[in-house]
PDB file of C-alpha atoms in Angstrom:
ATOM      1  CA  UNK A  13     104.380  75.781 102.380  1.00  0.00           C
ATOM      2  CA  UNK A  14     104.508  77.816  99.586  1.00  0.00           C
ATOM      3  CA  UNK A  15     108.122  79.143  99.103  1.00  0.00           C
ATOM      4  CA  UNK A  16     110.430  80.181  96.112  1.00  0.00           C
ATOM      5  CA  UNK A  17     113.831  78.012  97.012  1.00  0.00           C
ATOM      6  CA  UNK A  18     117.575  79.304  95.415  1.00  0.00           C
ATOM      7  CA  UNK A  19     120.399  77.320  95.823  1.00  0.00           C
ATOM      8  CA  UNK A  20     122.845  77.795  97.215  1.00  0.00           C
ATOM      9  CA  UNK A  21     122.725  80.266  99.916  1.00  0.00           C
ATOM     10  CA  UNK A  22     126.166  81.525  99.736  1.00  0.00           C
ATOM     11  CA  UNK A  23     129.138  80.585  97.127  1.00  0.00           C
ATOM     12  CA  UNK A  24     132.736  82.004  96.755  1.00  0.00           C
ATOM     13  CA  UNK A  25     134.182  81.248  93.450  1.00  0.00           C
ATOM     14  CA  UNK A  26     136.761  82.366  90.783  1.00  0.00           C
ATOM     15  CA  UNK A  27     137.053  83.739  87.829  1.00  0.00           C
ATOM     16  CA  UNK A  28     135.908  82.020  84.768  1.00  0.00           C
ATOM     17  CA  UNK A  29     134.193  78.808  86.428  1.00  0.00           C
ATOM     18  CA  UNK A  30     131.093  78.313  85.181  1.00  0.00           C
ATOM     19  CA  UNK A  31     128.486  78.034  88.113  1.00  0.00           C
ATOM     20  CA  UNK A  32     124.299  78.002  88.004  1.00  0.00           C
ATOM     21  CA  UNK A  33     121.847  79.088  90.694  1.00  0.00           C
ATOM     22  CA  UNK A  34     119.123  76.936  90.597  1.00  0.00           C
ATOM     23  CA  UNK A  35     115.417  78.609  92.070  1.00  0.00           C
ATOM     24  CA  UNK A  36     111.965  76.634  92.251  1.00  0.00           C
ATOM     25  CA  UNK A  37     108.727  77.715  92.934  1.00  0.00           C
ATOM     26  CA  UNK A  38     106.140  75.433  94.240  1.00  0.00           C
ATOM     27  CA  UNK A  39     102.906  77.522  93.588  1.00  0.00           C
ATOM     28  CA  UNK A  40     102.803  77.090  89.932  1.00  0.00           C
ATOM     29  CA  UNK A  41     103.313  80.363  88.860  1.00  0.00           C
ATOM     30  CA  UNK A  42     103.520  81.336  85.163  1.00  0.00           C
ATOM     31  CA  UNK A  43     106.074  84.477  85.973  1.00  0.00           C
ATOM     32  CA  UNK A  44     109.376  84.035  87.044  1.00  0.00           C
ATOM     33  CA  UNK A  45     112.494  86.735  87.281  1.00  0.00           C
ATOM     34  CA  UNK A  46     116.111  87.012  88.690  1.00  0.00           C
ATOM     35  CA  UNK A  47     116.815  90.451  90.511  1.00  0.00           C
ATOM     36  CA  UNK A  48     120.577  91.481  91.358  1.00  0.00           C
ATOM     37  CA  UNK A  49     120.740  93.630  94.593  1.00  0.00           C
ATOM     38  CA  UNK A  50     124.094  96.174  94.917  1.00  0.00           C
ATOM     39  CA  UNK A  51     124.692  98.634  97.404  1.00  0.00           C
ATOM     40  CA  UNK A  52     122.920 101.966  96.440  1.00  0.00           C
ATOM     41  CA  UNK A  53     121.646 100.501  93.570  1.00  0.00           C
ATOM     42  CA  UNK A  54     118.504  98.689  94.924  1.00  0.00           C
ATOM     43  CA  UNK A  55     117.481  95.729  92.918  1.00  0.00           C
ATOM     44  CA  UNK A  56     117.378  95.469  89.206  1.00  0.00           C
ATOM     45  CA  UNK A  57     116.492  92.933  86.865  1.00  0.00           C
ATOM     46  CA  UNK A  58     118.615  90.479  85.190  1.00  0.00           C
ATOM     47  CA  UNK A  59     116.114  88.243  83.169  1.00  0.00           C
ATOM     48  CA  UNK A  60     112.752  87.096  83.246  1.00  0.00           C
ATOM     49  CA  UNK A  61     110.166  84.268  81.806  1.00  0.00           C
ATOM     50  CA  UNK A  62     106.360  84.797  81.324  1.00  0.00           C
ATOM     51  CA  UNK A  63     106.055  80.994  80.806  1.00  0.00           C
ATOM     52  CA  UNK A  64     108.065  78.022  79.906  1.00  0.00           C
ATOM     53  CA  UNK A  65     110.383  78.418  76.719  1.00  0.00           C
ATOM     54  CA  UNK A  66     109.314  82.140  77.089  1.00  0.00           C
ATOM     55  CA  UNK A  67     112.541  84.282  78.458  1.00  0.00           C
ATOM     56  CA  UNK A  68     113.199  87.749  77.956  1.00  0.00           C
ATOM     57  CA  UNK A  69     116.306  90.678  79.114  1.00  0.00           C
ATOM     58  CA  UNK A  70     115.733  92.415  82.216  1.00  0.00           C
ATOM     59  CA  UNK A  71     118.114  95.737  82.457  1.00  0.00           C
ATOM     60  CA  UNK A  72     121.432  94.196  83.258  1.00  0.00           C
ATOM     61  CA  UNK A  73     121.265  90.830  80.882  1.00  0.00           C
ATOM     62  CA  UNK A  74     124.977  90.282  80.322  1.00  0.00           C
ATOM     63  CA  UNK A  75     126.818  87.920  81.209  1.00  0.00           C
ATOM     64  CA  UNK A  76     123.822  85.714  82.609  1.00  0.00           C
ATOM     65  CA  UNK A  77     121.826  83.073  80.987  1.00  0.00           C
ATOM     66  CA  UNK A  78     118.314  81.488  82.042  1.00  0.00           C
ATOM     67  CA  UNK A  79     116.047  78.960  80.532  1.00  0.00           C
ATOM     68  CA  UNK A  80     112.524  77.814  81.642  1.00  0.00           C
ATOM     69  CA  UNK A  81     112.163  74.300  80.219  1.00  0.00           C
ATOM     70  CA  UNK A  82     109.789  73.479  83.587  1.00  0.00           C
ATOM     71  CA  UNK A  83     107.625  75.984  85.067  1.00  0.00           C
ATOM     72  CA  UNK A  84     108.594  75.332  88.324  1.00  0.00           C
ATOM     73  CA  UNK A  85     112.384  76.114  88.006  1.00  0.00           C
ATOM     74  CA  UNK A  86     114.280  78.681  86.344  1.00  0.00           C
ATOM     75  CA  UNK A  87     118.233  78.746  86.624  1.00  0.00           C
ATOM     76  CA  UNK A  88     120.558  81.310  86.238  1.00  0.00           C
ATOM     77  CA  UNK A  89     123.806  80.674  84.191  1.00  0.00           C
ATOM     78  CA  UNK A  90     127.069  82.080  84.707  1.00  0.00           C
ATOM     79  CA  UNK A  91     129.260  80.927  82.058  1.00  0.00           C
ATOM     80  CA  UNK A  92     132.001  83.005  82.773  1.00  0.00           C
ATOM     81  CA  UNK A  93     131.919  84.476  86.203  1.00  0.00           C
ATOM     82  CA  UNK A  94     133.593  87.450  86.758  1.00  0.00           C
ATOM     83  CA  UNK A  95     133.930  90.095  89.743  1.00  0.00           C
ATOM     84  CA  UNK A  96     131.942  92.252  88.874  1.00  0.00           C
ATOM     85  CA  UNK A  97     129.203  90.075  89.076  1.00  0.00           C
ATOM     86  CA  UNK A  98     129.590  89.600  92.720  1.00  0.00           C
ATOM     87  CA  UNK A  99     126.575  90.386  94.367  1.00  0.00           C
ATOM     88  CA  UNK A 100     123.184  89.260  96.190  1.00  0.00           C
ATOM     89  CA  UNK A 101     120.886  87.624  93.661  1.00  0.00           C
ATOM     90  CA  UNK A 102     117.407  86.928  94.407  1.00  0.00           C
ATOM     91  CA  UNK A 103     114.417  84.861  92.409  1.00  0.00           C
ATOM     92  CA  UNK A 104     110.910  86.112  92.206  1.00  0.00           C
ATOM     93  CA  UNK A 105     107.780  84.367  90.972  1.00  0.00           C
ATOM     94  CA  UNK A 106     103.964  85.844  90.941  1.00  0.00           C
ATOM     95  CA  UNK A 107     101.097  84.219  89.650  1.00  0.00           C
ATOM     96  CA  UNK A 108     100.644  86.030  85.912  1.00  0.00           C
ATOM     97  CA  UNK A 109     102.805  88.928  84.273  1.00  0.00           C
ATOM     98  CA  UNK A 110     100.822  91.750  85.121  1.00  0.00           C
ATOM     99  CA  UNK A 111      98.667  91.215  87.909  1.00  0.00           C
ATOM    100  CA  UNK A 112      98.381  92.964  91.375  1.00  0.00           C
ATOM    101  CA  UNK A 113      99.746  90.155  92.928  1.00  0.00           C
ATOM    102  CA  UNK A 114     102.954  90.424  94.596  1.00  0.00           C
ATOM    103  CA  UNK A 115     106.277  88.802  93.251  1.00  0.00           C
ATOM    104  CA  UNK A 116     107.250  86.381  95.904  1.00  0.00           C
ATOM    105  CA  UNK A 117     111.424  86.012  96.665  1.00  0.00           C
ATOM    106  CA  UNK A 118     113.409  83.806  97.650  1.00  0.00           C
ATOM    107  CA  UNK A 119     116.228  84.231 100.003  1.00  0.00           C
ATOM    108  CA  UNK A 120     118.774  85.319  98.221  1.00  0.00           C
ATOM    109  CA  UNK A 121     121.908  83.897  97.074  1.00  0.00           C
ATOM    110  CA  UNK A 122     125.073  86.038  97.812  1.00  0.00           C
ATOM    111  CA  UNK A 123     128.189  84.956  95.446  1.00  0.00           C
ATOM    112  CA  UNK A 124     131.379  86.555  95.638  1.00  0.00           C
ATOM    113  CA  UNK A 125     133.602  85.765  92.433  1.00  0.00           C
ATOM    114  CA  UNK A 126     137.434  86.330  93.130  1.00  0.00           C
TER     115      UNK A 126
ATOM    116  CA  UNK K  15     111.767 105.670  81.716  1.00  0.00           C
ATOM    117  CA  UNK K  16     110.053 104.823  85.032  1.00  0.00           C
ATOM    118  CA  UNK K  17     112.248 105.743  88.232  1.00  0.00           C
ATOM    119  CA  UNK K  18     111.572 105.061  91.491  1.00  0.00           C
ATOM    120  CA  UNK K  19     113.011 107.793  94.561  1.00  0.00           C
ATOM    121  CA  UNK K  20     113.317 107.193  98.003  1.00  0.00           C
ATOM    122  CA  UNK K  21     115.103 110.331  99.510  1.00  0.00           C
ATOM    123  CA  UNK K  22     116.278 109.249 102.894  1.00  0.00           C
ATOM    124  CA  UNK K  23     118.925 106.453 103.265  1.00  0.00           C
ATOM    125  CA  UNK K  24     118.416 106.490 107.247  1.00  0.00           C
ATOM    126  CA  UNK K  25     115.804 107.095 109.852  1.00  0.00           C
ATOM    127  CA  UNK K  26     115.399 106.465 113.400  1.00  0.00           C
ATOM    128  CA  UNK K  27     111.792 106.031 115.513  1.00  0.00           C
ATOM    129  CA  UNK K  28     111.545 105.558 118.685  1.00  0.00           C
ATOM    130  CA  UNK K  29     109.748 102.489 119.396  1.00  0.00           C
ATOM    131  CA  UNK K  30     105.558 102.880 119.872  1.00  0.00           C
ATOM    132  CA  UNK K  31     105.735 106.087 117.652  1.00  0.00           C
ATOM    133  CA  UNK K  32     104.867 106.167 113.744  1.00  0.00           C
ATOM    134  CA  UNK K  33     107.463 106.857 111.021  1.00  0.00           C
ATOM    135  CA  UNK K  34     106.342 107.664 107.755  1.00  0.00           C
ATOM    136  CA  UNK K  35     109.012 106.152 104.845  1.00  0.00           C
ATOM    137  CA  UNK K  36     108.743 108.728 101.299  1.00  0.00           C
ATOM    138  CA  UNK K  37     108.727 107.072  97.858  1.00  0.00           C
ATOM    139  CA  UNK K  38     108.445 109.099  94.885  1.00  0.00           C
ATOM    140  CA  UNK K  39     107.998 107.845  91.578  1.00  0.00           C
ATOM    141  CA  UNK K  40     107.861 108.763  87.702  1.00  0.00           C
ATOM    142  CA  UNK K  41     105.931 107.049  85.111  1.00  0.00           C
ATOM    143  CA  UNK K  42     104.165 108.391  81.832  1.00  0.00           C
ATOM    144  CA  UNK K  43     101.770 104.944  82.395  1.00  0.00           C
ATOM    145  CA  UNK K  44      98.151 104.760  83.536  1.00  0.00           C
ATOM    146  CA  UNK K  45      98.096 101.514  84.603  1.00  0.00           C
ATOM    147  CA  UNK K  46     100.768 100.992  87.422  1.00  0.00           C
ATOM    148  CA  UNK K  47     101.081  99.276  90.771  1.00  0.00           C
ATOM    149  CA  UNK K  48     103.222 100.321  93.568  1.00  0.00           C
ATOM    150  CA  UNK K  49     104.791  97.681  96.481  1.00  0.00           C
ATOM    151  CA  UNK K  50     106.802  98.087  99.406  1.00  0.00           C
ATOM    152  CA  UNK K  51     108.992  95.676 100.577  1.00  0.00           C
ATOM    153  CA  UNK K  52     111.098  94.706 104.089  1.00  0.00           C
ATOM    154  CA  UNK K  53     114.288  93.289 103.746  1.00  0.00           C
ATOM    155  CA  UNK K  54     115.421  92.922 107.432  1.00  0.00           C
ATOM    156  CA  UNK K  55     119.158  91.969 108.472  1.00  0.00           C
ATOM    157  CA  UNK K  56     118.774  88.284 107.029  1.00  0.00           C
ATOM    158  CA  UNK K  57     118.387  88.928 103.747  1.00  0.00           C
ATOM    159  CA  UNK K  58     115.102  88.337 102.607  1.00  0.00           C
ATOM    160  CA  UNK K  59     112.708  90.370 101.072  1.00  0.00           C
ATOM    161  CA  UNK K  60     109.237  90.460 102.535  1.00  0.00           C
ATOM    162  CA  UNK K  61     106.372  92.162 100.918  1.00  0.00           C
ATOM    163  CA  UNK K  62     104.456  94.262 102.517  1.00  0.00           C
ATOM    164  CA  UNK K  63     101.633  96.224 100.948  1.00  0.00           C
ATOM    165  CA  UNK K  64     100.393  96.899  97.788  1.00  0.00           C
ATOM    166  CA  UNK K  65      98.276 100.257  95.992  1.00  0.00           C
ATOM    167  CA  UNK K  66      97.197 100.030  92.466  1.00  0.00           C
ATOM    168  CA  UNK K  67      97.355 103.393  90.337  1.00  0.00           C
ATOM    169  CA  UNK K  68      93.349 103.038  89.728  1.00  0.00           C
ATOM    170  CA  UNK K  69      92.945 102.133  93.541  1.00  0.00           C
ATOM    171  CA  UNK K  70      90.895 104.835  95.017  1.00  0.00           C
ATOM    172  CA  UNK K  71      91.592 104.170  98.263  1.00  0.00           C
ATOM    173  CA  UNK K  72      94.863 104.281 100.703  1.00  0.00           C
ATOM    174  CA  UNK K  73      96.215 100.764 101.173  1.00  0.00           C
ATOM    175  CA  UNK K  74      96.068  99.136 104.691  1.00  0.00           C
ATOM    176  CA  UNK K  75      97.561  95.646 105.937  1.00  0.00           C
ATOM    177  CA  UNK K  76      97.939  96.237 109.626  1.00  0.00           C
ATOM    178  CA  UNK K  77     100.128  98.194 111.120  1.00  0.00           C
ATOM    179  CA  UNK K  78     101.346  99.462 107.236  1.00  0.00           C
ATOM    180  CA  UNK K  79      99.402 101.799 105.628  1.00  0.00           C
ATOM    181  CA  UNK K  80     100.256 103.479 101.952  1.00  0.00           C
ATOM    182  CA  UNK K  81      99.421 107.640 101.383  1.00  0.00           C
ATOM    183  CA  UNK K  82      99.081 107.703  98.072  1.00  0.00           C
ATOM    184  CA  UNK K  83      99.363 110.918  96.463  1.00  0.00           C
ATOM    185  CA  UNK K  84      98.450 110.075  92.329  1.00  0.00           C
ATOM    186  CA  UNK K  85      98.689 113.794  91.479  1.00  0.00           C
ATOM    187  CA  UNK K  86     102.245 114.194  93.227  1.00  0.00           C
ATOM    188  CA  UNK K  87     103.095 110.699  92.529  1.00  0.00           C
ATOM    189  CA  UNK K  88     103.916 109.623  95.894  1.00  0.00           C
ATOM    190  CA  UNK K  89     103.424 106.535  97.477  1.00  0.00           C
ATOM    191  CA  UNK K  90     104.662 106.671 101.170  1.00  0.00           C
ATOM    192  CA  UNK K  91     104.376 104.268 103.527  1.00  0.00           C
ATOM    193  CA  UNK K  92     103.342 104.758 107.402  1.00  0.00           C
ATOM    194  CA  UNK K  93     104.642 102.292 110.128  1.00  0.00           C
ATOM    195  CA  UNK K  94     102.563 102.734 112.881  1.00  0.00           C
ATOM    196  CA  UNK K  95     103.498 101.756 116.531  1.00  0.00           C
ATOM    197  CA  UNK K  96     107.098 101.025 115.971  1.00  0.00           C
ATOM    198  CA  UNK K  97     108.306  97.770 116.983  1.00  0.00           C
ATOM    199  CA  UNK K  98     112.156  96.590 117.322  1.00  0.00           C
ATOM    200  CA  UNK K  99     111.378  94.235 114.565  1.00  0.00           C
ATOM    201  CA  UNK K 100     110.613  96.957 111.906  1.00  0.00           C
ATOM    202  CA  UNK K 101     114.458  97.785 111.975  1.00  0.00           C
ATOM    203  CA  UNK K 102     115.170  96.571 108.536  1.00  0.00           C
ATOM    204  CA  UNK K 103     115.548  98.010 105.385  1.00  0.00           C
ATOM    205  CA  UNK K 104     112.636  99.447 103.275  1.00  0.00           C
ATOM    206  CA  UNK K 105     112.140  99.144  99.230  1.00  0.00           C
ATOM    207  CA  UNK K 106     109.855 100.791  97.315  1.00  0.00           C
ATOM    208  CA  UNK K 107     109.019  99.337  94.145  1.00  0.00           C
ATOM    209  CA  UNK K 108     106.978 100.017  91.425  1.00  0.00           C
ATOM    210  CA  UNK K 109     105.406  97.300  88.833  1.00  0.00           C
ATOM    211  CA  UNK K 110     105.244  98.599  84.563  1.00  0.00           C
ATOM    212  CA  UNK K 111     101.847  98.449  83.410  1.00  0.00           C
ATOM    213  CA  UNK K 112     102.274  98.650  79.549  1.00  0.00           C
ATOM    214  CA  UNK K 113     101.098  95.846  77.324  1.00  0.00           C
ATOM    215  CA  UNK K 114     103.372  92.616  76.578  1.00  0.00           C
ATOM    216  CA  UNK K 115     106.404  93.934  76.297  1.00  0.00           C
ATOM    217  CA  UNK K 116     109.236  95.819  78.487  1.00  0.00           C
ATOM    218  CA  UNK K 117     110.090  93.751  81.051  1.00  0.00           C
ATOM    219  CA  UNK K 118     106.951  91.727  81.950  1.00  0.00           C
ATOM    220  CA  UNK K 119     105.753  92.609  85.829  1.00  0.00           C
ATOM    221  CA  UNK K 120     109.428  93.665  86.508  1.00  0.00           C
ATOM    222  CA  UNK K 121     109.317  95.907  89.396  1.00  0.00           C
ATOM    223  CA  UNK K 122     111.408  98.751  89.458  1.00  0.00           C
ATOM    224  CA  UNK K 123     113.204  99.590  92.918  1.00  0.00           C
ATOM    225  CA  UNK K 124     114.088 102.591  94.644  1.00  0.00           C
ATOM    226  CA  UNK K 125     117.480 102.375  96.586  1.00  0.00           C
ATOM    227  CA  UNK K 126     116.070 101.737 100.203  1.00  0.00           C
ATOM    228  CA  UNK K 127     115.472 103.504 103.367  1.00  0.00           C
ATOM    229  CA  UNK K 128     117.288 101.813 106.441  1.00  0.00           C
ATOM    230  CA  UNK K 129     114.854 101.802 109.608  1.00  0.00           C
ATOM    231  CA  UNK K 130     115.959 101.830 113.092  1.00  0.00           C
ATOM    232  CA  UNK K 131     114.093 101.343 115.696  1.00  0.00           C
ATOM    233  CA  UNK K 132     115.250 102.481 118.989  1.00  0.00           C
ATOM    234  CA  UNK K 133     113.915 102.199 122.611  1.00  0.00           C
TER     235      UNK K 133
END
């Protein structure tokens, strides 16, 4: 089945410990991209990779880090956690940058840092 | 800076009639593509449909249709026959179309219309 997988579902942390959210995509798409979803804010993009080694700043970059050393997975960092980064995170992958195609999500991850 | 509107937070249908969800949007590109998405109590976000700024025709996927007004820059989407189910919450989004850089196929989201279905 094809299917974009985060992990973990849900996570409650603190302040200041480092934590990842790991997301793989078995349908070998080139584009992958990490969404944040607040209330009355809709979803916005944190970061996103056109190919492997190639990563770029969505609109709300900081304090997150990614890498694409497979194409398959792309994590998101959180070095330093902090509450205000609480939220609902989703990954997205689509076949090419550009295309008509839709991005495909995963389920979410919700992480509430206290 | 491309912005997507949706105008109403809330609606309510009765179940078996049509509702009609509004999405405006602002862009100074051509080359743009418009998607709506479902995210229903669980979480996850579903897509649903799919019109292309050079697409001369309204999109259709079954019961979802897209009225796509280019000159107004619209891009509504009609529900018809109202199930339970379609109680969820509704995104419009919007894809950039402009050359290698800014943001890749990052789509731009509105801030949701909540659907509720009712018997």
């Amino acid at each position: 089945e094809a299917q974009v997988t985060q992990n973990p579902r849900y996570l409650i942390t603190v302040t200041g410990k480092k934590l990842t959210v790991t997301c793989s995509q078995n349908m070998n798409h080139e584009y992958m991209s990490w969404y944040r979803q607040d209330p009355g804010l809709g979803l916005r993009q944190i970061y996103y990779s056109m190919n492997v080694e190639v990563t770029d700043k969505g609109d709300v970059p900081e304090g997150y880090k990614v890498s694409r050393k497979e194409k398959r997975n792309f994590p998101l960092i959180l070095e330093s956690p902090s509450p205000n980064q609480t939220s609902l995170y989703f990954c997205a992958s689509s076949l090419i940058a550009y295309s008509n195609q839709p991005q495909h999500f995963g389920d979410g991850t919700r992480l509430s840092i206290l | 800076a491309q912005k997507i509107t949706q105008t109403q937070p809330g609606m309510f249908v009765q179940e078996k009639e049509a509702v009609t969800l509004d999405c405006t949007y602002d862009t100074s590109d051509q080359s743009y593509g418009l998607f709506w998405y479902k995210q229903p109590s669980s979480g996850e976000m579903i897509f649903l449909i799919y019109q292309g700024s050079y697409d001369e025709q309204n999109a259709t996927e079954g019961r979802y249709s897209l009225n796509f007004q280019k000159a107004r820059k619209s891009a509504n989407l009609v529900i018809s026959a109202s199930q339970l189910g379609d109680s969820a919450m509704y995104f419009c989004a919007m894809r950039e179309g402009r050359g290698l850089t800014g943001g890749g196929n990052k789509l731009t989201f509105g801030t949701g219309t909540q659907l509720k279905v009712e018997l």
